[in-house]
XYZ file of C-alpha atoms in Angstrom:
468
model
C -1.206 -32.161 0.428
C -0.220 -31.328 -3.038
C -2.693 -28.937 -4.902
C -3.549 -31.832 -7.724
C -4.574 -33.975 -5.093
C -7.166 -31.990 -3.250
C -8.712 -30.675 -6.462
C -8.974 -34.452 -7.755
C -10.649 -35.274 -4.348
C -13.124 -32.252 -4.471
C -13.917 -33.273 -7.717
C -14.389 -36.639 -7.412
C -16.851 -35.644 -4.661
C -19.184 -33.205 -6.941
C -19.098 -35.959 -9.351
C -20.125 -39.060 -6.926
C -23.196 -41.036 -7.850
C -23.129 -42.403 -4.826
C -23.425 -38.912 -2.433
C -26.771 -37.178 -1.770
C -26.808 -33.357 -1.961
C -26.254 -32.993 1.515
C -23.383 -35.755 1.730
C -21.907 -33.616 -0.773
C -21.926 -30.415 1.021
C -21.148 -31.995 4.026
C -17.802 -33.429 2.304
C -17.041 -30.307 0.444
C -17.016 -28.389 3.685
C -14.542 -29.928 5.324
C -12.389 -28.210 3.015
C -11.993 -24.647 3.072
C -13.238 -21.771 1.061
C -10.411 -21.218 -0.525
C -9.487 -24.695 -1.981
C -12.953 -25.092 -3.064
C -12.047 -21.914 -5.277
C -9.017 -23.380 -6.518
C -11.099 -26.222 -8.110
C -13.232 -23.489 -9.987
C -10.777 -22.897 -13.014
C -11.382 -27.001 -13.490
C -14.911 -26.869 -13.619
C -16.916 -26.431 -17.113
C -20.049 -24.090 -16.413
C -22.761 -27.091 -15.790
C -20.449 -28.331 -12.996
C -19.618 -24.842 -11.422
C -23.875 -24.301 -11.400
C -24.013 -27.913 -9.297
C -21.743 -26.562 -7.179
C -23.530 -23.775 -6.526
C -26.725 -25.577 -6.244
C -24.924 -27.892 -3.539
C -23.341 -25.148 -1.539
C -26.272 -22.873 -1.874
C -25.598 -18.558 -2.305
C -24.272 -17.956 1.322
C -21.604 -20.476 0.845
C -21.050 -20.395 -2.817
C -20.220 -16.284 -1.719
C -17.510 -17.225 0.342
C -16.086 -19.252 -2.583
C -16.052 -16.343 -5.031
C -14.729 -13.811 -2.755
C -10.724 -16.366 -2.719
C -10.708 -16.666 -6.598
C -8.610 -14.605 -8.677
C -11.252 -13.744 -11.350
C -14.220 -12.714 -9.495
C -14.863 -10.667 -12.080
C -15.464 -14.198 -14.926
C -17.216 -15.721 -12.545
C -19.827 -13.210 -11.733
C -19.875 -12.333 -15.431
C -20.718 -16.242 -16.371
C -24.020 -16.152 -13.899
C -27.120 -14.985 -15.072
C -27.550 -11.425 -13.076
C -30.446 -12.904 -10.380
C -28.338 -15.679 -9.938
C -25.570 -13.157 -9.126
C -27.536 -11.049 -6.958
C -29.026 -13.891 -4.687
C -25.090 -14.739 -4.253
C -23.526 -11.414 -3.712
C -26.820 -9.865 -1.513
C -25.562 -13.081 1.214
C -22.121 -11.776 1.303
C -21.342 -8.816 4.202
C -21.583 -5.615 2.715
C -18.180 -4.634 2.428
C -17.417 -7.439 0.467
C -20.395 -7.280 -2.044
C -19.022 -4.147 -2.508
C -15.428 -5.018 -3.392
C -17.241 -7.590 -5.979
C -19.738 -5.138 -7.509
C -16.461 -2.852 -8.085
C -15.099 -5.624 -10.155
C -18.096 -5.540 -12.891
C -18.385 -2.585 -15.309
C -20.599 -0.010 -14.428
C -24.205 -1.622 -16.604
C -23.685 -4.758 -14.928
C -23.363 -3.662 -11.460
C -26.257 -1.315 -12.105
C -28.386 -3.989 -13.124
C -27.113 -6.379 -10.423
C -28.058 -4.010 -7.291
C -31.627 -3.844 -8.676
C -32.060 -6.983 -8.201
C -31.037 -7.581 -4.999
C -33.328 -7.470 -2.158
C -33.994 -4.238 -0.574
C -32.139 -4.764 2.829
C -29.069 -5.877 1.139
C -29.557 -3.107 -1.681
C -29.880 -0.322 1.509
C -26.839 -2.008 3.335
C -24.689 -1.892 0.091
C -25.726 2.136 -0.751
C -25.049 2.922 3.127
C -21.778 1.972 2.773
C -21.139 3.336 -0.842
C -22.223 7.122 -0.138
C -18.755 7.772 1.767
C -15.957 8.704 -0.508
C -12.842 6.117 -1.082
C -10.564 8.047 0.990
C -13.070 8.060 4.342
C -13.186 5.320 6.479
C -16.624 4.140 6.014
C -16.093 3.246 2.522
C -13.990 0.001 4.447
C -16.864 -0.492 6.629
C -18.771 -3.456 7.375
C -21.941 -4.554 8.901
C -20.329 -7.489 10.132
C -20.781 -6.918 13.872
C -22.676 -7.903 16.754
C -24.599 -5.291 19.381
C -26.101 -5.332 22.854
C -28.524 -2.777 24.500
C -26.714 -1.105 28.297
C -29.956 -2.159 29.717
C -30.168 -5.760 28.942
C -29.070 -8.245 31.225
C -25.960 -10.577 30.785
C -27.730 -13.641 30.067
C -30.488 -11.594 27.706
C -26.683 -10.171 26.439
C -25.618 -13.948 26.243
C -28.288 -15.108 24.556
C -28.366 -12.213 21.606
C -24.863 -12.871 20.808
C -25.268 -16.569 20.462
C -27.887 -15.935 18.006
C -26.017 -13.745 16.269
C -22.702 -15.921 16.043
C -24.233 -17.616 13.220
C -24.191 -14.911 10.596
C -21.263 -12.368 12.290
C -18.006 -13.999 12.697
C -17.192 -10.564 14.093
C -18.037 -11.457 17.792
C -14.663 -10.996 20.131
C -15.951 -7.511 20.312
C -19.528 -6.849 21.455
C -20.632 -3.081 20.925
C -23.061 -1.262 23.592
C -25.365 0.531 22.448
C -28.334 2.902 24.331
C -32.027 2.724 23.021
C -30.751 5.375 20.075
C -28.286 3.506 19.120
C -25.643 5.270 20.145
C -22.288 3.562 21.269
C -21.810 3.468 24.683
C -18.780 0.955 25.022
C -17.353 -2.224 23.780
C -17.626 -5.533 25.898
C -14.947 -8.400 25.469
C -16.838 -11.798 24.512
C -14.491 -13.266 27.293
C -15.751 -11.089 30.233
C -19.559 -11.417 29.287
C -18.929 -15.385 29.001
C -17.278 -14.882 32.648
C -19.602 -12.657 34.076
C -22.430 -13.493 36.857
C -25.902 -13.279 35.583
C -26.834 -10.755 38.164
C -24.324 -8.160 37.592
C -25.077 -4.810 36.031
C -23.849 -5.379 32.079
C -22.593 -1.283 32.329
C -19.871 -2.720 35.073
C -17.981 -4.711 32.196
C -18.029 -2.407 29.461
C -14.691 -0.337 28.145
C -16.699 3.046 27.818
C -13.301 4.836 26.314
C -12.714 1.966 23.333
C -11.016 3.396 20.426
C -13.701 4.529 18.022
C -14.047 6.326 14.293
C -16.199 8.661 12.616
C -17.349 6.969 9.404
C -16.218 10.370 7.473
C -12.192 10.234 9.054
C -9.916 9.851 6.406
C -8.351 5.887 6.182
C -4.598 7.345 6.196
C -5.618 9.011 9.830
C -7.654 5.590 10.998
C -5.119 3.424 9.859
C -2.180 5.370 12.192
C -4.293 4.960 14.995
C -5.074 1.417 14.227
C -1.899 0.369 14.229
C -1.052 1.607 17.734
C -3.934 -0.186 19.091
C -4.068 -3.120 17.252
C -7.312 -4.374 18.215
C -9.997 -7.311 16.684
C -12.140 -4.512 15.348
C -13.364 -0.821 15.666
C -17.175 0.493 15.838
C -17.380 3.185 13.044
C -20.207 6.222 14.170
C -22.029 8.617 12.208
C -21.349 12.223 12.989
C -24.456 11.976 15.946
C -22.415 9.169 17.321
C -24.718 6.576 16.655
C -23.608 2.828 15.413
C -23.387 1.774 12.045
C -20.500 -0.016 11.307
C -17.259 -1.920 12.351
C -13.733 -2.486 10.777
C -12.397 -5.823 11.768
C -8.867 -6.471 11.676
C -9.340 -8.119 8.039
C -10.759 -4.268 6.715
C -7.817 -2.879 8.682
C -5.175 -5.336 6.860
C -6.598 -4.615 3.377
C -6.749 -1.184 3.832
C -3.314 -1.071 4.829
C -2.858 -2.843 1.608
C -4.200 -0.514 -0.364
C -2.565 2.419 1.038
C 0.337 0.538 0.703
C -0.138 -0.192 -3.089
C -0.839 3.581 -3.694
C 2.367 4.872 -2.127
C 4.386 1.831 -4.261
C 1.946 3.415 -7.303
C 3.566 7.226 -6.572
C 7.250 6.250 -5.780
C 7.226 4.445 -9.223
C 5.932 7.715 -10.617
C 2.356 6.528 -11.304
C -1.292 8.479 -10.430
C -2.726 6.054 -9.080
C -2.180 2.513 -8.576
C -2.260 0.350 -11.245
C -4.261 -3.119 -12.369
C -2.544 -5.852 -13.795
C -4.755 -7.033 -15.849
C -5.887 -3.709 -17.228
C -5.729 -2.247 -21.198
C -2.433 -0.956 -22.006
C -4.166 2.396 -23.347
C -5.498 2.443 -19.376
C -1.859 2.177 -18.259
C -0.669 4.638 -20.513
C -2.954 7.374 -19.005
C -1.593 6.473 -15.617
C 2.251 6.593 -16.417
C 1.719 10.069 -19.169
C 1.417 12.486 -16.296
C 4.440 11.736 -14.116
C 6.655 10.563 -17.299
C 6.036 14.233 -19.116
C 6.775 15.604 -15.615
C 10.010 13.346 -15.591
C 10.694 14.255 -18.896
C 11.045 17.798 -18.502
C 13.602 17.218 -15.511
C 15.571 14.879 -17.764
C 16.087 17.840 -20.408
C 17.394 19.237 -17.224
C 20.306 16.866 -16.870
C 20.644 17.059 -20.468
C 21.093 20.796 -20.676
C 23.327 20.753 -17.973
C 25.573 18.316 -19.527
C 25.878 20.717 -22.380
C 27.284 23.059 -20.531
C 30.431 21.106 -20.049
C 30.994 19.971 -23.412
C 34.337 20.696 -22.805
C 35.158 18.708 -19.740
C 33.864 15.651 -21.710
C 35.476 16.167 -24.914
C 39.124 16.734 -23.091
C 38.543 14.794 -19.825
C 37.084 11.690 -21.072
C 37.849 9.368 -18.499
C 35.901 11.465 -15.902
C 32.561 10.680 -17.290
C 33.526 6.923 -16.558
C 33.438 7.605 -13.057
C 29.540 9.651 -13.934
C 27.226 7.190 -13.164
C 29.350 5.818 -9.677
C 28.274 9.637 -8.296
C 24.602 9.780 -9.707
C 23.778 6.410 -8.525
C 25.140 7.182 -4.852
C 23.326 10.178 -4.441
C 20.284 9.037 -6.069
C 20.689 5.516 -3.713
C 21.227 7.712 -0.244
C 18.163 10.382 -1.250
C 15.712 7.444 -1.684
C 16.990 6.338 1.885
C 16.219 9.799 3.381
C 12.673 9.932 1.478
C 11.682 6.694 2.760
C 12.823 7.696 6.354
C 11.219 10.915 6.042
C 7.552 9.717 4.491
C 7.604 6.802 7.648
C 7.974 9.834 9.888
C 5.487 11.845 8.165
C 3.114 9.193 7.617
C 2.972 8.585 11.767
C 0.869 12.038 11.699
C 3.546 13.072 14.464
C 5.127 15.931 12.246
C 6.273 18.666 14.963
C 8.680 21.106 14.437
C 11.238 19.352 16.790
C 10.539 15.945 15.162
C 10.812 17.742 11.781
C 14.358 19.482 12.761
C 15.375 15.899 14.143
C 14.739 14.149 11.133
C 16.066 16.324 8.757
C 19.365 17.160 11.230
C 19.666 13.381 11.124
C 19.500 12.901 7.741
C 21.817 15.455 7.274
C 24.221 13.955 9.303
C 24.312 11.006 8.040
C 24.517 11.556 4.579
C 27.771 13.253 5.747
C 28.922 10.686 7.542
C 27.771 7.705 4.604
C 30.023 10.324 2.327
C 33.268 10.572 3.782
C 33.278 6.511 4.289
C 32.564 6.010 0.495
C 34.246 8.852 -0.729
C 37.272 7.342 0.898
C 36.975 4.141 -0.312
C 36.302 5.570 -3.882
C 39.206 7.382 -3.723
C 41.063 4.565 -2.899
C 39.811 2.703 -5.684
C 39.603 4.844 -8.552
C 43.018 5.557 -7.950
C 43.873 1.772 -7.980
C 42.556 1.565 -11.362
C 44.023 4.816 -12.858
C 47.791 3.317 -11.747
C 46.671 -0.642 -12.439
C 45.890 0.384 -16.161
C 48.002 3.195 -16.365
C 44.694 5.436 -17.477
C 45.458 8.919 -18.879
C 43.074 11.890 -17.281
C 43.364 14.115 -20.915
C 42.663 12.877 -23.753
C 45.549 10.964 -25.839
C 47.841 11.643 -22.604
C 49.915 9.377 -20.945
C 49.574 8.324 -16.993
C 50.082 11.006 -14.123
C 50.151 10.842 -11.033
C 49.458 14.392 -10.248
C 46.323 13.844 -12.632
C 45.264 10.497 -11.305
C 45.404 12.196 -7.652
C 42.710 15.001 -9.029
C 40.284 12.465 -10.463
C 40.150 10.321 -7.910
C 40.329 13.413 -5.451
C 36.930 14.938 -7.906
C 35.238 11.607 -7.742
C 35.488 11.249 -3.764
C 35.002 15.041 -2.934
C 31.777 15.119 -5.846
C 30.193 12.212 -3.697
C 30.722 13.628 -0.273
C 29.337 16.327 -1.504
C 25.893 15.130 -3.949
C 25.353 12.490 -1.170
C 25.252 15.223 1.694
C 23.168 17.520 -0.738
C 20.928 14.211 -2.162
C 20.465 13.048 1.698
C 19.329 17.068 2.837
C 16.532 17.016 -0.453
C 14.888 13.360 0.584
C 13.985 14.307 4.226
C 13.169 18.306 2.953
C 10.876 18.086 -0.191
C 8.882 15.545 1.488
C 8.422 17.649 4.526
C 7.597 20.552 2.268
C 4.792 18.790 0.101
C 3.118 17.919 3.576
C 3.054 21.395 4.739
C 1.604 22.708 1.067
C -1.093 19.982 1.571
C 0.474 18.079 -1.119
C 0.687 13.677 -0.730
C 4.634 13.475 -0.015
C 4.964 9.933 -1.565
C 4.251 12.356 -5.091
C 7.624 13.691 -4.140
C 9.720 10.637 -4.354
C 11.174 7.917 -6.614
C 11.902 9.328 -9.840
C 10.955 13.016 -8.663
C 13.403 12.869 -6.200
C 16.487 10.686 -8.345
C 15.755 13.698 -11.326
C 17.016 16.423 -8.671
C 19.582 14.808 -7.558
C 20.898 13.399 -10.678
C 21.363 17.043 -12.033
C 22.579 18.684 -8.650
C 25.162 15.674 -8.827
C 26.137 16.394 -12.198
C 26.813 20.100 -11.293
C 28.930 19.276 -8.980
C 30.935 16.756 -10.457
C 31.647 18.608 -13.743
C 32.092 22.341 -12.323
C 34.730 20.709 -10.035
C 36.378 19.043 -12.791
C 36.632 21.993 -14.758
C 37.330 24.015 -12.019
C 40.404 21.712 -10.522
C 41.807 20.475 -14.082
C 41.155 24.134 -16.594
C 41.477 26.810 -14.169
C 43.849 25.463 -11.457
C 45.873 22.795 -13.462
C 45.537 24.841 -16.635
C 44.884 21.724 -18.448
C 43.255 22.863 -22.240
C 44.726 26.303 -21.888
């Protein structure tokens, strides 16, 4: 169905004279949540509040939380209208919504939500962004050891209603305290008589609510399970991470490691001020800039080489792109290995012997076929080496030979420094991904240029005695 047509149909439905309240809702949910949102940008603000009104909080919630400007539409309610919708949403994602609003408006928001919903909110802010807790939810569903399967049975099916969290059912003792996770499946299965401690997985992967999400998430994705019980540091239940928390976690981490190989500090809203972007980008581009001089300085140094050897800085950017290109490679090899939290000395040596090897190995291949090539053009177009010169052969055979040896060489050297600064940053406690993207490219660039010029004026002034 085309996305005209279902909007025209939901709206035709709000709009019916003919449809009671509950006809309405009834319609409306046969759709889902996130269609319903789509019709939102269509809706002038008396129709948006009869939605609501038809929907009610709970469901209205789960509208909000698929449209791309929460942030409007919270903004547009009156602030007890907001907080009797975002109090009904799970914790974890009232959160991610209150996050959206500036800092007086979320204030003012929170106080007037009820005191439950307030508490579950606050439980789940006090751990810091980086800890695993902060992704929490109270989302979950939880069984004493002592009950009985069909007491078990009968808790769960009272709490389907409101947790949609329920493949997993967490154990707890009278304390609270996890004892085990039981699969929905093998309590449906199980005989009312048995003892409810025979069915339970008493070693089920489980996180403190102060473990850092980079070390959760590794684990997570080895297991790769519906959801995880988070403890406090008594071991006692207070949370879960569903697959959904794990997914937009990964996300996240994800968008902060994009943020730091494009050079940024942190990751970086679209629809933010440009002044706010600016303060992002400033650190890393003054950084950036200082390695640039770098290049620049070390250009100036063979002033010479340029001014008499012209055509060789034609052939400048073909070795600076290559080594920048097969770095980046070794980086992003490197961080994967790094960011598995499996970072022995053998799997360190491995990785960078590898790395080594086949930044070698890349080399000779291209730096044969460059040779090949730049000596094609040299003869095609009958290209002079020195300035105002005429063709040579003898020449053409040392610029190609520069070009090809210069890339061998910065792609070895370029392949060596991605897997090794990386590796260093980790063991100085440093985030590796700072390391990369234009970090990385900068070193290369001038190591490349080093190489490339001191071997042209070391095979064409000192051995050819060309400029003498």
């Amino acid at each position: 169905m085309a996305e005209r047509d279902y909007i025209d149909e939901l709206k035709q439905i709000l709009s019916s004279s003919t449809l009671s309240d509950e006809e309405k809702k009834s319609e409306l949910l046969q759709y889902h949540e996130n269609d319903i949102a789509d019709m939102l940008d269509d809706l002038d603000e008396e129709q948006r509040n009869e939605l609501h009104r038809i929907l009610g909080d709970e469901i209205f919630g789960e509208v909000l939380l698929y449209t791309e400007d929460i942030e409007d539409q919270i903004s547009s309610m009156e602030p007890a209208e907001a907080a009797d919708v975002i109090e009904k949403m799970d914790a974890d994602d009232a959160i991610d919504v209150l996050e959206e609003l500036d800092e007086e408006d979320r204030k003012e928001i929170v106080n007037l939500m009820e005191p439950e919903a307030k508490e579950d909110i606050q439980d789940i802010l006090k751990y810091d962004d980086d800890e695993i807790g902060s992704k929490m939810t109270n989302n979950y569903v939880s069984i004493l050891v002592t009950n009985s399967v069909k007491t078990a049975m009968k808790r769960v099916v009272a709490e389907a209603a409101d947790n949609d969290n329920v493949s997993n059912i967490y154990v707890v003792d009278i304390q609270d305290k996890l004892v085990g996770v039981i699969e929905l499946r093998d309590l449906i299965v199980a005989r009312e008589g048995i003892d409810l401690g025979t069915i339970v997985k008493q070693n089920y992967p489980s996180f403190k609510a102060t473990d850092k999400v980079e070390d959760c998430l590794v684990q997570m994705r080895e297991y790769a399970l519906p959801s995880y019980p988070i403890l406090d540091e008594n071991g006692k239940l207070i949370g879960a991470i569903t697959h959904d928390d794990v997914q937009e976690a990964m996300d996240e981490e994800m968008g902060e490691d994009y943020a730091k190989l494009g050079g940024l500090t942190q990751e970086e809203d679209l629809d933010e001020s440009p002044f706010a972007s600016v303060k992002k980008r400033i650190p890393w581009l003054s950084v950036l800039l200082l390695l640039d001089l770098l290049i620049s300085f070390s250009m100036a140094n063979f002033e010479e080489v340029v001014a008499v050897l012209a055509i060789i800085a034609f052939f400048q950017t073909l070795v600076l792109d290559m080594a920048g290109n097969a770095g980046t490679q070794s980086l992003s090899v490197t961080i994967r290995m790094i960011s598995t939290n499996d970072v022995t000395g053998k799997k360190i040596a491995k990785t960078i012997f590898k790395e080594f090897c086949t930044g070698i190995l890349n080399g000779i291949i291209l730096a044969t076929i460059s040779f090949g090539f730049v000596m094609l053009y040299l003869f095609i177009f009958k290209k002079g080496i020195v300035k105002d010169t005429e063709y040579n052969v003898i020449q053409a055979l040392t610029a190609s030979g520069i070009v090809s040896i210069s890339l061998l060489i910065a792609m070895t050297v370029s392949s060596l420094v991605g897997s090794v600064i990386p590796i260093i940053f980790y063991k100085v406690k440093i985030d590796p991904a700072v390391a990369s993207g234009p970090f990385i490219t900068t070193i290369n660039d001038v190591t490349a240029l080093l190489i490339y010029y001191g071997l042209a004026a070391l095979l064409f002034f000192q051995i050819l005695g060309v400029g003498a």
